[in-house]
Coordinates of C-alpha atoms (C1' of nucleotides) in Angstrom, one line a residue:
Chain A
M1 CA -45.1 38.5 -31.7
L2 CA -42.8 41.5 -31.1
L3 CA -41.3 40.8 -27.7
G4 CA -39.1 43.6 -26.2
V5 CA -41.0 46.7 -27.1
N6 CA -43.6 46.2 -24.4
L7 CA -41.0 45.5 -21.6
T8 CA -41.0 48.0 -18.8
L9 CA -37.7 48.5 -16.8
D10 CA -36.9 50.6 -13.9
L11 CA -33.3 51.6 -14.3
D12 CA -33.2 53.1 -10.8
S13 CA -34.4 50.0 -9.1
E14 CA -32.3 48.1 -6.6
V15 CA -33.2 45.0 -8.7
P16 CA -30.4 44.4 -11.2
I17 CA -31.4 45.5 -14.8
Y18 CA -30.4 42.1 -16.1
Q19 CA -32.6 40.4 -13.5
Q20 CA -35.5 42.7 -14.5
I21 CA -35.2 41.8 -18.2
R22 CA -35.2 38.1 -17.2
D23 CA -38.2 38.5 -15.1
R24 CA -40.2 40.5 -17.8
I25 CA -39.4 37.8 -20.4
V26 CA -40.4 34.9 -18.1
E27 CA -43.7 36.7 -17.4
A28 CA -44.3 37.3 -21.2
I29 CA -43.8 33.7 -21.8
A30 CA -46.1 32.7 -19.0
R31 CA -48.8 35.1 -20.5
G32 CA -48.4 33.3 -23.7
E33 CA -47.2 36.4 -25.6
A34 CA -44.3 34.2 -27.0
E35 CA -44.3 30.7 -27.8
E36 CA -41.7 28.1 -28.7
G37 CA -39.4 29.2 -31.6
D38 CA -40.5 32.8 -31.3
P39 CA -37.4 35.1 -31.6
L40 CA -36.2 37.7 -29.0
P41 CA -34.8 41.0 -30.0
S42 CA -31.0 40.9 -30.6
T43 CA -29.0 41.9 -27.5
R44 CA -27.7 45.1 -29.1
Q45 CA -31.1 46.0 -30.4
L46 CA -32.8 45.5 -27.0
A47 CA -30.0 47.3 -25.3
A48 CA -30.3 50.4 -27.7
D49 CA -34.2 50.4 -27.1
F50 CA -33.6 51.0 -23.4
G51 CA -30.4 52.9 -23.5
I52 CA -28.5 50.4 -21.6
N53 CA -25.3 48.5 -22.4
F54 CA -25.6 45.3 -24.6
H55 CA -23.6 43.3 -22.0
T56 CA -26.4 43.8 -19.6
V57 CA -28.9 42.2 -22.0
N58 CA -26.4 39.6 -22.7
K59 CA -26.3 38.6 -19.1
A60 CA -30.0 38.4 -18.9
Y61 CA -30.2 36.1 -21.9
D62 CA -27.4 33.9 -20.7
L63 CA -29.4 33.5 -17.4
L64 CA -32.4 32.6 -19.5
R65 CA -30.3 30.1 -21.5
Q66 CA -29.0 28.5 -18.3
E67 CA -32.5 28.1 -17.0
G68 CA -33.5 26.4 -20.2
V69 CA -36.1 29.1 -21.2
I70 CA -34.4 30.2 -24.4
R71 CA -31.9 28.8 -27.0
V72 CA -29.2 31.0 -28.3
N73 CA -28.4 30.4 -32.0
R74 CA -25.4 32.2 -33.6
K75 CA -27.3 33.0 -36.7
S76 CA -30.8 33.9 -35.8
G77 CA -30.2 35.0 -32.2
A78 CA -32.2 34.0 -29.2
V79 CA -35.5 32.1 -29.5
I80 CA -38.0 30.9 -27.0
R81 CA -37.2 27.3 -26.0
R82 CA -39.8 26.1 -23.6
D83 CA -43.4 26.1 -24.1
P84 CA -45.4 26.9 -21.0
R85 CA -47.1 23.5 -21.1
S86 CA -44.3 21.3 -22.4
G87 CA -44.0 18.8 -19.6
P88 CA -43.1 18.6 -15.9
P89 CA -40.5 20.8 -14.4
E90 CA -36.9 19.5 -14.0
P91 CA -36.1 17.8 -10.9
G92 CA -34.5 20.2 -8.5
F93 CA -36.4 23.2 -9.8
T94 CA -39.4 22.6 -7.6
D95 CA -37.6 22.3 -4.4
D96 CA -35.8 25.7 -4.9
W97 CA -39.0 27.2 -6.2
E98 CA -40.9 26.0 -3.0
D99 CA -38.2 27.6 -0.8
R100 CA -38.6 30.9 -2.4
M101 CA -42.4 30.6 -2.4
R102 CA -42.4 29.7 1.4
V103 CA -40.5 32.9 2.1
L104 CA -43.1 35.1 0.1
L105 CA -46.1 33.2 1.8
A106 CA -44.6 33.7 5.2
E107 CA -44.2 37.4 4.4
A108 CA -47.8 37.7 3.4
T109 CA -49.0 36.0 6.6
V110 CA -46.8 38.2 8.8
H111 CA -48.1 41.3 7.2
G112 CA -51.8 40.3 7.8
L113 CA -52.6 38.8 4.4
G114 CA -55.0 35.9 5.2
G115 CA -54.4 32.5 3.7
D116 CA -57.5 32.6 1.8
D117 CA -56.8 36.0 0.4
V118 CA -53.3 34.9 -0.7
V119 CA -54.6 31.8 -2.4
R120 CA -57.3 33.9 -4.2
R121 CA -54.6 36.3 -5.5
C122 CA -52.4 33.7 -6.7
A123 CA -55.2 31.9 -8.5
A124 CA -56.3 35.2 -10.1
M125 CA -52.8 36.1 -11.4
L126 CA -52.5 32.5 -12.8
S127 CA -55.9 32.7 -14.7
G128 CA -54.7 36.2 -15.8
F129 CA -51.8 34.4 -17.6
R130 CA -54.2 32.0 -19.3
A131 CA -56.7 34.8 -20.2
E132 CA -54.0 36.9 -21.9
E133 CA -52.8 33.7 -23.6
R134 CA -56.3 33.1 -25.0
T135 CA -56.5 36.7 -26.3
T136 CA -53.1 37.1 -27.8
R137 CA -53.1 33.9 -29.8
Chain B
M1 CA -40.2 30.9 22.9
L2 CA -36.6 30.5 22.1
L3 CA -36.2 31.9 18.6
G4 CA -32.9 31.5 16.9
V5 CA -31.7 28.1 17.9
N6 CA -33.6 26.4 15.2
L7 CA -32.5 28.8 12.4
T8 CA -30.6 27.0 9.6
L9 CA -28.3 29.2 7.6
D10 CA -26.2 28.4 4.5
L11 CA -23.1 30.4 4.6
D12 CA -22.2 29.5 1.1
S13 CA -25.5 30.3 -0.4
E14 CA -25.7 33.0 -3.0
V15 CA -28.6 34.5 -0.9
P16 CA -26.9 37.1 1.5
I17 CA -26.7 35.9 5.0
Y18 CA -28.6 38.9 6.4
Q19 CA -31.5 38.0 4.0
Q20 CA -31.5 34.5 5.2
I21 CA -31.8 35.6 8.7
R22 CA -34.6 37.9 7.9
D23 CA -36.2 35.1 5.8
R24 CA -36.0 32.5 8.7
I25 CA -37.4 34.9 11.3
V26 CA -40.3 35.9 9.0
E27 CA -41.0 32.2 8.5
A28 CA -40.9 31.5 12.2
I29 CA -43.4 34.3 12.9
A30 CA -45.7 33.0 10.2
R31 CA -45.5 29.6 11.7
G32 CA -46.7 31.1 15.0
E33 CA -43.5 30.4 16.9
A34 CA -43.3 33.8 18.1
E35 CA -46.0 36.4 18.9
E36 CA -46.3 40.0 19.5
G37 CA -43.9 41.1 22.2
D38 CA -41.8 38.1 22.2
P39 CA -38.0 38.9 22.2
L40 CA -35.5 37.9 19.6
P41 CA -32.0 36.8 20.5
S42 CA -29.5 39.6 20.9
T43 CA -27.5 40.3 17.8
R44 CA -24.2 39.4 19.6
Q45 CA -25.7 36.2 20.8
L46 CA -27.1 35.2 17.3
A47 CA -23.8 36.2 15.7
A48 CA -21.9 34.0 18.1
D49 CA -24.2 31.0 17.5
F50 CA -23.4 31.0 13.8
G51 CA -19.9 32.3 13.8
I52 CA -20.8 35.3 11.7
N53 CA -20.2 39.0 12.1
F54 CA -22.8 40.8 14.4
H55 CA -23.1 43.6 11.9
T56 CA -24.7 41.1 9.6
V57 CA -27.3 40.2 12.2
N58 CA -27.8 44.0 12.8
K59 CA -28.5 44.5 9.2
A60 CA -31.1 41.7 9.3
Y61 CA -32.9 43.1 12.3
D62 CA -32.7 46.6 10.8
L63 CA -34.3 45.3 7.7
L64 CA -37.1 43.6 9.8
R65 CA -37.5 46.9 11.6
Q66 CA -38.0 48.7 8.4
E67 CA -40.5 46.3 7.3
G68 CA -42.4 46.8 10.5
V69 CA -42.0 43.3 11.7
I70 CA -40.1 44.0 14.9
R71 CA -39.5 46.8 17.2
V72 CA -36.0 47.7 18.6
N73 CA -35.7 49.1 22.2
R74 CA -32.5 50.2 23.5
K75 CA -32.9 48.3 26.7
S76 CA -35.0 45.2 25.9
G77 CA -33.6 44.5 22.5
A78 CA -35.6 43.4 19.5
V79 CA -39.2 42.2 20.1
I80 CA -41.8 41.0 17.7
R81 CA -44.0 43.9 16.7
R82 CA -46.9 42.5 14.7
D83 CA -49.1 39.5 15.3
P84 CA -49.8 37.5 12.2
R85 CA -53.6 38.3 12.3
S86 CA -53.5 41.8 13.7
G87 CA -55.1 43.5 10.8
P88 CA -54.7 44.3 7.1
P89 CA -51.4 44.8 5.4
E90 CA -49.9 48.3 5.2
P91 CA -50.8 50.2 2.0
G92 CA -48.0 49.7 -0.6
F93 CA -46.9 46.2 0.8
T94 CA -49.5 44.4 -1.3
D95 CA -48.6 45.8 -4.6
D96 CA -44.9 45.1 -4.1
W97 CA -45.6 41.7 -2.8
E98 CA -47.9 40.9 -5.8
D99 CA -45.0 42.0 -8.2
R100 CA -42.7 39.5 -6.6
M101 CA -45.4 36.9 -6.5
R102 CA -46.2 37.4 -10.1
V103 CA -42.6 36.7 -11.1
L104 CA -42.5 33.5 -9.1
L105 CA -45.8 32.2 -10.6
A106 CA -44.7 33.0 -14.1
E107 CA -41.5 31.0 -13.3
A108 CA -43.5 28.0 -12.3
T109 CA -45.7 28.3 -15.4
V110 CA -42.8 28.5 -17.8
H111 CA -41.2 25.5 -16.1
G112 CA -44.4 23.3 -16.6
L113 CA -45.9 23.6 -13.1
G114 CA -49.7 23.6 -13.7
G115 CA -51.7 26.4 -12.2
D116 CA -53.7 23.8 -10.1
D117 CA -50.6 22.4 -8.9
V118 CA -49.1 25.7 -7.9
V119 CA -52.3 26.7 -6.0
R120 CA -52.3 23.4 -4.2
R121 CA -48.7 23.8 -3.1
C122 CA -49.3 27.2 -1.9
A123 CA -52.4 26.2 0.0
A124 CA -50.4 23.4 1.6
M125 CA -47.6 25.6 2.8
L126 CA -50.0 28.1 4.2
S127 CA -52.0 25.5 6.2
G128 CA -48.5 24.1 7.2
F129 CA -48.0 27.5 9.0
R130 CA -51.4 27.2 10.8
A131 CA -50.9 23.7 11.7
E132 CA -47.5 24.5 13.5
E133 CA -49.0 27.4 15.1
R134 CA -51.8 25.3 16.8
T135 CA -49.2 22.9 17.9
T136 CA -46.6 25.2 19.4
R137 CA -49.1 27.4 21.4
Chain C
M1 CA -1.8 24.6 -1.4
L2 CA -1.2 27.8 -3.2
L3 CA -3.1 27.4 -6.4
G4 CA -2.7 30.0 -9.2
V5 CA 1.1 30.6 -9.1
N6 CA 1.7 27.5 -11.1
L7 CA -0.9 28.0 -13.8
T8 CA 0.6 28.5 -17.3
L9 CA -1.6 30.5 -19.7
D10 CA -1.1 31.3 -23.4
L11 CA -2.5 34.7 -23.9
D12 CA -2.1 34.4 -27.7
S13 CA -3.9 31.1 -28.0
E14 CA -7.0 30.8 -29.9
V15 CA -8.5 29.1 -26.7
P16 CA -10.3 31.7 -24.7
I17 CA -8.2 32.8 -21.6
Y18 CA -11.2 32.1 -19.3
Q19 CA -11.4 28.6 -20.7
Q20 CA -7.7 28.0 -20.2
I21 CA -8.0 29.2 -16.6
R22 CA -10.9 26.7 -16.1
D23 CA -9.0 23.9 -17.7
R24 CA -5.8 24.4 -15.6
I25 CA -7.8 24.5 -12.4
V26 CA -9.7 21.4 -13.3
E27 CA -6.5 19.7 -14.0
A28 CA -4.9 20.8 -10.7
I29 CA -7.9 19.4 -8.9
A30 CA -7.6 16.2 -10.8
R31 CA -3.9 16.0 -9.8
G32 CA -4.9 16.4 -6.3
E33 CA -3.2 19.7 -5.8
A34 CA -6.3 21.1 -4.3
E35 CA -8.9 19.4 -2.2
E36 CA -12.3 20.3 -1.0
G37 CA -12.4 23.6 0.9
D38 CA -9.1 24.8 -0.4
P39 CA -9.3 28.5 -1.4
L40 CA -8.6 29.7 -4.9
P41 CA -6.8 33.1 -5.5
S42 CA -9.2 36.1 -5.5
T43 CA -10.3 37.1 -9.0
R44 CA -8.5 40.4 -8.9
Q45 CA -5.4 38.8 -7.5
L46 CA -5.1 36.1 -10.2
A47 CA -5.9 38.8 -12.8
A48 CA -3.1 40.9 -11.6
D49 CA -0.7 38.0 -11.6
F50 CA -1.3 37.3 -15.3
G51 CA -1.9 40.8 -16.4
I52 CA -5.4 40.2 -17.5
N53 CA -8.7 41.7 -16.6
F54 CA -10.4 40.5 -13.6
H55 CA -13.6 40.1 -15.5
T56 CA -12.0 37.3 -17.6
V57 CA -11.1 35.5 -14.3
N58 CA -14.6 36.1 -13.1
K59 CA -16.0 34.3 -16.2
A60 CA -13.7 31.4 -15.6
Y61 CA -14.8 31.1 -11.9
D62 CA -18.4 31.5 -12.9
L63 CA -18.0 28.6 -15.4
L64 CA -16.5 26.4 -12.6
R65 CA -19.3 27.3 -10.3
Q66 CA -21.9 26.4 -12.8
E67 CA -20.0 23.1 -13.3
G68 CA -20.2 22.5 -9.4
V69 CA -16.5 22.5 -9.2
I70 CA -16.1 25.4 -6.9
R71 CA -18.3 27.3 -4.4
V72 CA -18.2 31.1 -4.4
N73 CA -18.5 32.7 -1.0
R74 CA -18.9 36.3 -0.6
K75 CA -16.4 36.5 2.3
S76 CA -13.7 34.0 1.6
G77 CA -13.8 34.0 -2.1
A78 CA -13.8 30.8 -4.2
V79 CA -13.1 27.4 -2.7
I80 CA -12.9 24.0 -4.2
R81 CA -16.2 22.3 -3.8
R82 CA -15.8 18.7 -5.2
D83 CA -13.4 16.3 -4.1
P84 CA -12.0 14.1 -7.0
R85 CA -13.5 11.0 -5.4
S86 CA -16.7 12.2 -3.9
G87 CA -19.3 10.0 -5.6
P88 CA -20.5 9.2 -9.0
P89 CA -21.0 12.1 -11.8
E90 CA -24.2 13.9 -12.3
P91 CA -26.6 12.4 -14.6
G92 CA -26.2 14.1 -18.0
F93 CA -22.5 14.8 -17.6
T94 CA -21.4 11.4 -18.8
D95 CA -23.3 11.6 -22.0
D96 CA -21.8 14.9 -22.9
W97 CA -18.4 13.9 -21.9
E98 CA -18.6 10.6 -24.0
D99 CA -19.7 12.7 -27.1
R100 CA -16.5 14.8 -26.7
M101 CA -14.3 11.8 -26.0
R102 CA -15.6 10.1 -29.0
V103 CA -14.4 12.9 -31.3
L104 CA -11.0 12.9 -29.6
L105 CA -10.6 9.2 -29.9
A106 CA -11.8 9.3 -33.6
E107 CA -9.2 11.9 -34.3
A108 CA -6.4 9.9 -32.8
T109 CA -7.6 6.9 -34.9
V110 CA -7.7 8.9 -38.1
H111 CA -4.2 10.2 -37.5
G112 CA -2.8 6.8 -37.0
L113 CA -2.7 6.4 -33.3
G114 CA -3.6 2.8 -32.6
G115 CA -6.2 1.8 -30.2
D116 CA -3.7 0.2 -27.8
D117 CA -1.5 3.2 -27.9
V118 CA -4.5 5.6 -27.1
V119 CA -5.6 3.5 -24.2
R120 CA -2.0 3.3 -22.8
R121 CA -1.6 7.1 -23.0
C122 CA -4.8 7.7 -21.3
A123 CA -4.1 5.2 -18.6
A124 CA -0.6 6.9 -18.1
M125 CA -2.2 10.4 -17.8
L126 CA -4.7 9.1 -15.3
S127 CA -2.1 7.5 -13.1
G128 CA 0.0 10.6 -13.5
F129 CA -2.9 12.3 -11.7
R130 CA -2.9 9.8 -8.9
A131 CA 0.8 9.8 -8.6
E132 CA 1.1 13.7 -8.1
E133 CA -1.8 13.2 -5.6
R134 CA 0.2 10.9 -3.6
T135 CA 3.3 13.1 -3.7
T136 CA 1.7 16.5 -2.9
R137 CA -0.3 15.3 0.1
Chain D
M1 CA -19.6 4.8 -49.7
L2 CA -22.1 7.6 -49.5
L3 CA -20.8 9.8 -46.8
G4 CA -22.9 12.7 -45.7
V5 CA -26.3 11.3 -45.7
N6 CA -26.0 10.0 -42.2
L7 CA -24.5 13.0 -40.6
T8 CA -26.5 14.4 -37.8
L9 CA -26.0 18.1 -37.0
D10 CA -27.6 20.2 -34.2
L11 CA -28.0 23.8 -35.7
D12 CA -28.8 25.1 -32.2
S13 CA -25.8 23.6 -30.6
E14 CA -23.2 25.9 -29.1
V15 CA -20.5 24.0 -31.2
P16 CA -20.1 25.7 -34.4
I17 CA -21.7 23.9 -37.3
Y18 CA -18.4 23.8 -39.3
Q19 CA -16.9 22.0 -36.3
Q20 CA -19.7 19.6 -36.1
I21 CA -19.4 18.7 -39.9
R22 CA -15.7 18.1 -39.3
D23 CA -16.2 16.0 -36.2
R24 CA -18.8 13.8 -37.9
I25 CA -16.5 13.2 -40.9
V26 CA -13.5 12.4 -38.6
E27 CA -15.8 9.9 -36.8
A28 CA -17.0 8.3 -40.0
I29 CA -13.5 7.9 -41.2
A30 CA -12.5 6.3 -37.8
R31 CA -15.3 3.9 -38.1
G32 CA -14.1 2.9 -41.4
E33 CA -17.1 4.2 -43.4
A34 CA -14.6 5.9 -45.8
E35 CA -11.1 5.0 -47.0
E36 CA -8.3 6.6 -48.7
G37 CA -9.4 8.0 -52.1
D38 CA -13.1 7.9 -51.3
P39 CA -15.0 11.1 -52.4
L40 CA -16.8 13.5 -49.9
P41 CA -20.1 15.1 -51.0
S42 CA -19.7 18.3 -52.8
T43 CA -19.9 21.4 -50.5
R44 CA -23.0 22.7 -52.3
Q45 CA -24.7 19.2 -52.0
L46 CA -24.0 19.0 -48.3
A47 CA -25.0 22.5 -47.7
A48 CA -28.3 21.9 -49.5
D49 CA -29.0 18.7 -47.6
F50 CA -28.9 20.6 -44.4
G51 CA -30.1 23.9 -45.3
I52 CA -26.9 25.7 -44.3
N53 CA -24.6 28.1 -46.0
F54 CA -22.1 26.3 -48.4
H55 CA -19.4 28.6 -47.0
T56 CA -19.8 26.8 -43.7
V57 CA -19.2 23.5 -45.3
N58 CA -16.2 25.0 -47.2
K59 CA -14.8 26.0 -43.8
A60 CA -15.3 22.5 -42.4
Y61 CA -13.5 20.9 -45.5
D62 CA -10.7 23.5 -45.3
L63 CA -10.1 22.6 -41.7
L64 CA -10.0 18.9 -42.6
R65 CA -7.5 19.8 -45.4
Q66 CA -5.3 21.7 -43.0
E67 CA -5.3 18.7 -40.6
G68 CA -4.2 16.5 -43.4
V69 CA -7.4 14.3 -43.4
I70 CA -8.7 15.1 -46.9
R71 CA -7.2 16.3 -50.3
V72 CA -9.1 18.9 -52.4
N73 CA -8.7 18.6 -56.1
R74 CA -10.2 21.3 -58.3
K75 CA -11.8 18.6 -60.5
S76 CA -12.8 15.6 -58.4
G77 CA -13.6 17.7 -55.3
A78 CA -12.6 16.4 -51.8
V79 CA -11.4 12.9 -51.2
I80 CA -10.2 11.1 -48.2
R81 CA -6.4 11.5 -47.9
R82 CA -5.3 9.2 -45.0
D83 CA -6.2 5.7 -44.2
P84 CA -6.8 5.1 -40.5
R85 CA -3.8 2.7 -40.3
S86 CA -1.4 4.3 -42.7
G87 CA 1.4 5.1 -40.4
P88 CA 2.3 7.1 -37.4
P89 CA 0.8 10.4 -36.6
E90 CA 2.5 13.6 -37.8
P91 CA 5.0 15.1 -35.4
G92 CA 3.2 17.8 -33.3
F93 CA -0.2 16.2 -33.6
T94 CA 0.3 14.0 -30.5
D95 CA 1.4 16.8 -28.2
D96 CA -1.6 18.9 -29.0
W97 CA -4.0 15.8 -28.9
E98 CA -2.6 14.9 -25.4
D99 CA -3.1 18.3 -24.1
R100 CA -6.8 18.2 -25.1
M101 CA -7.1 14.6 -23.8
R102 CA -5.6 15.6 -20.5
V103 CA -8.2 18.1 -20.0
L104 CA -11.1 15.7 -20.8
L105 CA -9.6 13.1 -18.4
A106 CA -9.1 15.6 -15.7
E107 CA -12.8 16.7 -16.1
A108 CA -13.9 13.1 -15.7
T109 CA -11.7 12.7 -12.7
V110 CA -13.1 15.8 -11.0
H111 CA -16.7 14.8 -11.7
G112 CA -16.1 11.4 -10.1
L113 CA -15.6 9.1 -13.0
G114 CA -13.1 6.5 -11.8
G115 CA -9.9 5.9 -13.8
D116 CA -10.8 2.4 -14.5
D117 CA -14.2 3.3 -15.8
V118 CA -12.7 5.9 -18.0
V119 CA -10.3 3.6 -19.5
R120 CA -13.1 1.0 -20.0
R121 CA -15.3 3.5 -21.8
C122 CA -12.5 4.6 -24.0
A123 CA -11.6 1.1 -25.0
A124 CA -15.2 0.4 -25.7
M125 CA -15.6 3.3 -27.9
L126 CA -12.4 2.4 -29.8
S127 CA -13.4 -1.2 -30.4
G128 CA -16.8 0.2 -31.4
F129 CA -14.8 1.9 -34.3
R130 CA -13.2 -1.3 -35.3
A131 CA -16.3 -3.3 -35.2
E132 CA -18.2 -1.1 -37.5
E133 CA -15.1 -1.0 -39.7
R134 CA -15.3 -4.8 -40.2
T135 CA -19.0 -4.7 -40.8
T136 CA -19.1 -1.9 -43.3
R137 CA -16.3 -3.3 -45.6
Chain E
dG1 C1' -11.1 43.2 0.9
dT2 C1' -14.3 40.2 -1.5
dG3 C1' -17.4 39.5 -5.3
dG4 C1' -21.4 41.7 -8.2
dT5 C1' -23.1 45.1 -11.5
dC6 C1' -23.0 48.4 -15.1
dT7 C1' -20.9 51.0 -18.6
dA8 C1' -17.9 51.7 -22.8
dG9 C1' -15.5 50.4 -26.7
dA10 C1' -12.7 47.2 -29.6
dC11 C1' -12.0 43.0 -32.1
dC12 C1' -13.1 38.4 -33.5
dA13 C1' -16.0 34.1 -34.9
dC14 C1' -20.0 32.4 -37.0
dG15 C1' -23.2 32.0 -40.8
Chain F
dG1 C1' -25.7 41.1 -38.7
dT2 C1' -25.5 38.0 -34.9
dG3 C1' -23.2 36.7 -30.5
dG4 C1' -18.6 36.0 -27.9
dT5 C1' -14.3 37.7 -26.0
dC6 C1' -11.3 40.9 -23.7
dT7 C1' -10.2 45.2 -21.7
dA8 C1' -10.9 49.2 -18.6
dG9 C1' -12.7 51.6 -15.0
dA10 C1' -16.4 53.0 -11.8
dC11 C1' -19.6 52.0 -8.1
dC12 C1' -22.0 49.2 -4.9
dA13 C1' -23.3 45.1 -1.7
dC14 C1' -21.6 41.9 1.5
dA15 C1' -19.2 40.5 5.6

DNA sequence: GTGGTCTAGACCACG
DNA sequence: GTGGTCTAGACCACA
């Protein structure tokens, strides 16, 4: 699967570019567009595709490597490391994740999104991941 | 309701302090600890309580004001503007919120948190908000 | 304690400069020259002292942060996080450490350093740490 | 003694492959699995066994040759040069070795491994070498 | 004044 | 051809 060509970045966003790259790749893996062992574009290639500096891509890949999402091999570049359904999360991840989720849920609540509505939207997005997964495979 | 005394900030976190203040206040409102019209602590008061610069608190309040969560009067200071169940979210909010939620959900999926587990945790946190709400009123 | 002025770097070494900075700081902490909460020089300051780029120092500090050795605070810069005697090592550290130690011990053995000699030298270096610790405090 | 079949390499490790080969061979010699004059597998043979480039193996052997661990004859290939107990280390080796050991010991100290614990682990690994040595001969 | 981000370009290590 | 290191300088976010 050719990852990288279908990423959409907003170079003017306040969200750092390297963070956007990381987010898009995590989403792509969740959607099942890339599975364990699949290669990512080379840092310089991806940088050229988006007209950004390769160091920026490098930082995104390094972040993904620290998170255990990809492996970086000197020869073949970066490849997907984790399969979406490869066991329970690392201890420590869930706590941090719940903290961030709590803020996001509180925000929805404060802005008038009902609890049922929120849960429905989350479930929809999650099954959206699985639906794409079935299609692209 | 005395908001502010029970805020917990981590001055060494990588999350900006003004963001933490904003997050804690949003959470408190979601939990129903403050309703429309309730006053927030003065910026100088809150800054003194935590030994931080009052400009930092100012920035947090300004962010909340931009988000439509509080109103700032010259005389009476900052007060809660919205009630958690006072109507549907502003147009534009939901799109942005879903973008951020999608990243968080993808992250959970990639790290091996099952969709059912995720939905269950979200629902639990949301009903946690409502439970506290009932108690504190 | 003024850390940084007494670091010695070899800019021509094959060992990356950022790695040398990291190593020297770890050694200084082991020797007790800096304890929990002590500040490190600012990245730009340390870079200027050695005539190197601040990005290089940045990378060293980032490495130390990932290892849990320092905290990086937006206001006050980097400070020592771990105290040399603050509890057992993280799980996973020891395995990796033993792998590296095994190679070093094998190397000594192959080059004719006797096991007793090796153990004696290690013990001497370790008590050297403690001795300095006692002196500088 | 058939060296090479029991080497375990991690092609995805951040440690260069040639370095891993060198490390494994040094460990094998320390364990007494090979003594002075014993042949190493041919570079092409070893490369084929692991599906790696034979230049990589070449680099590892060249490194070992520079370190004085093996001799390379045009005809008979690479053979072990030193016996683990064939005399004192070369001048210069010990200084360099102690520098690297100091870093490793400092790291253990900083991460909370006690000095006694460290010495005990080192002694255990060293006698592990000698135990295997006795068995395999 | 602190660290963080991004760009740009050079050189090296690895395989 | 791949990633890693280092340099250099600009601009921004945070407190």
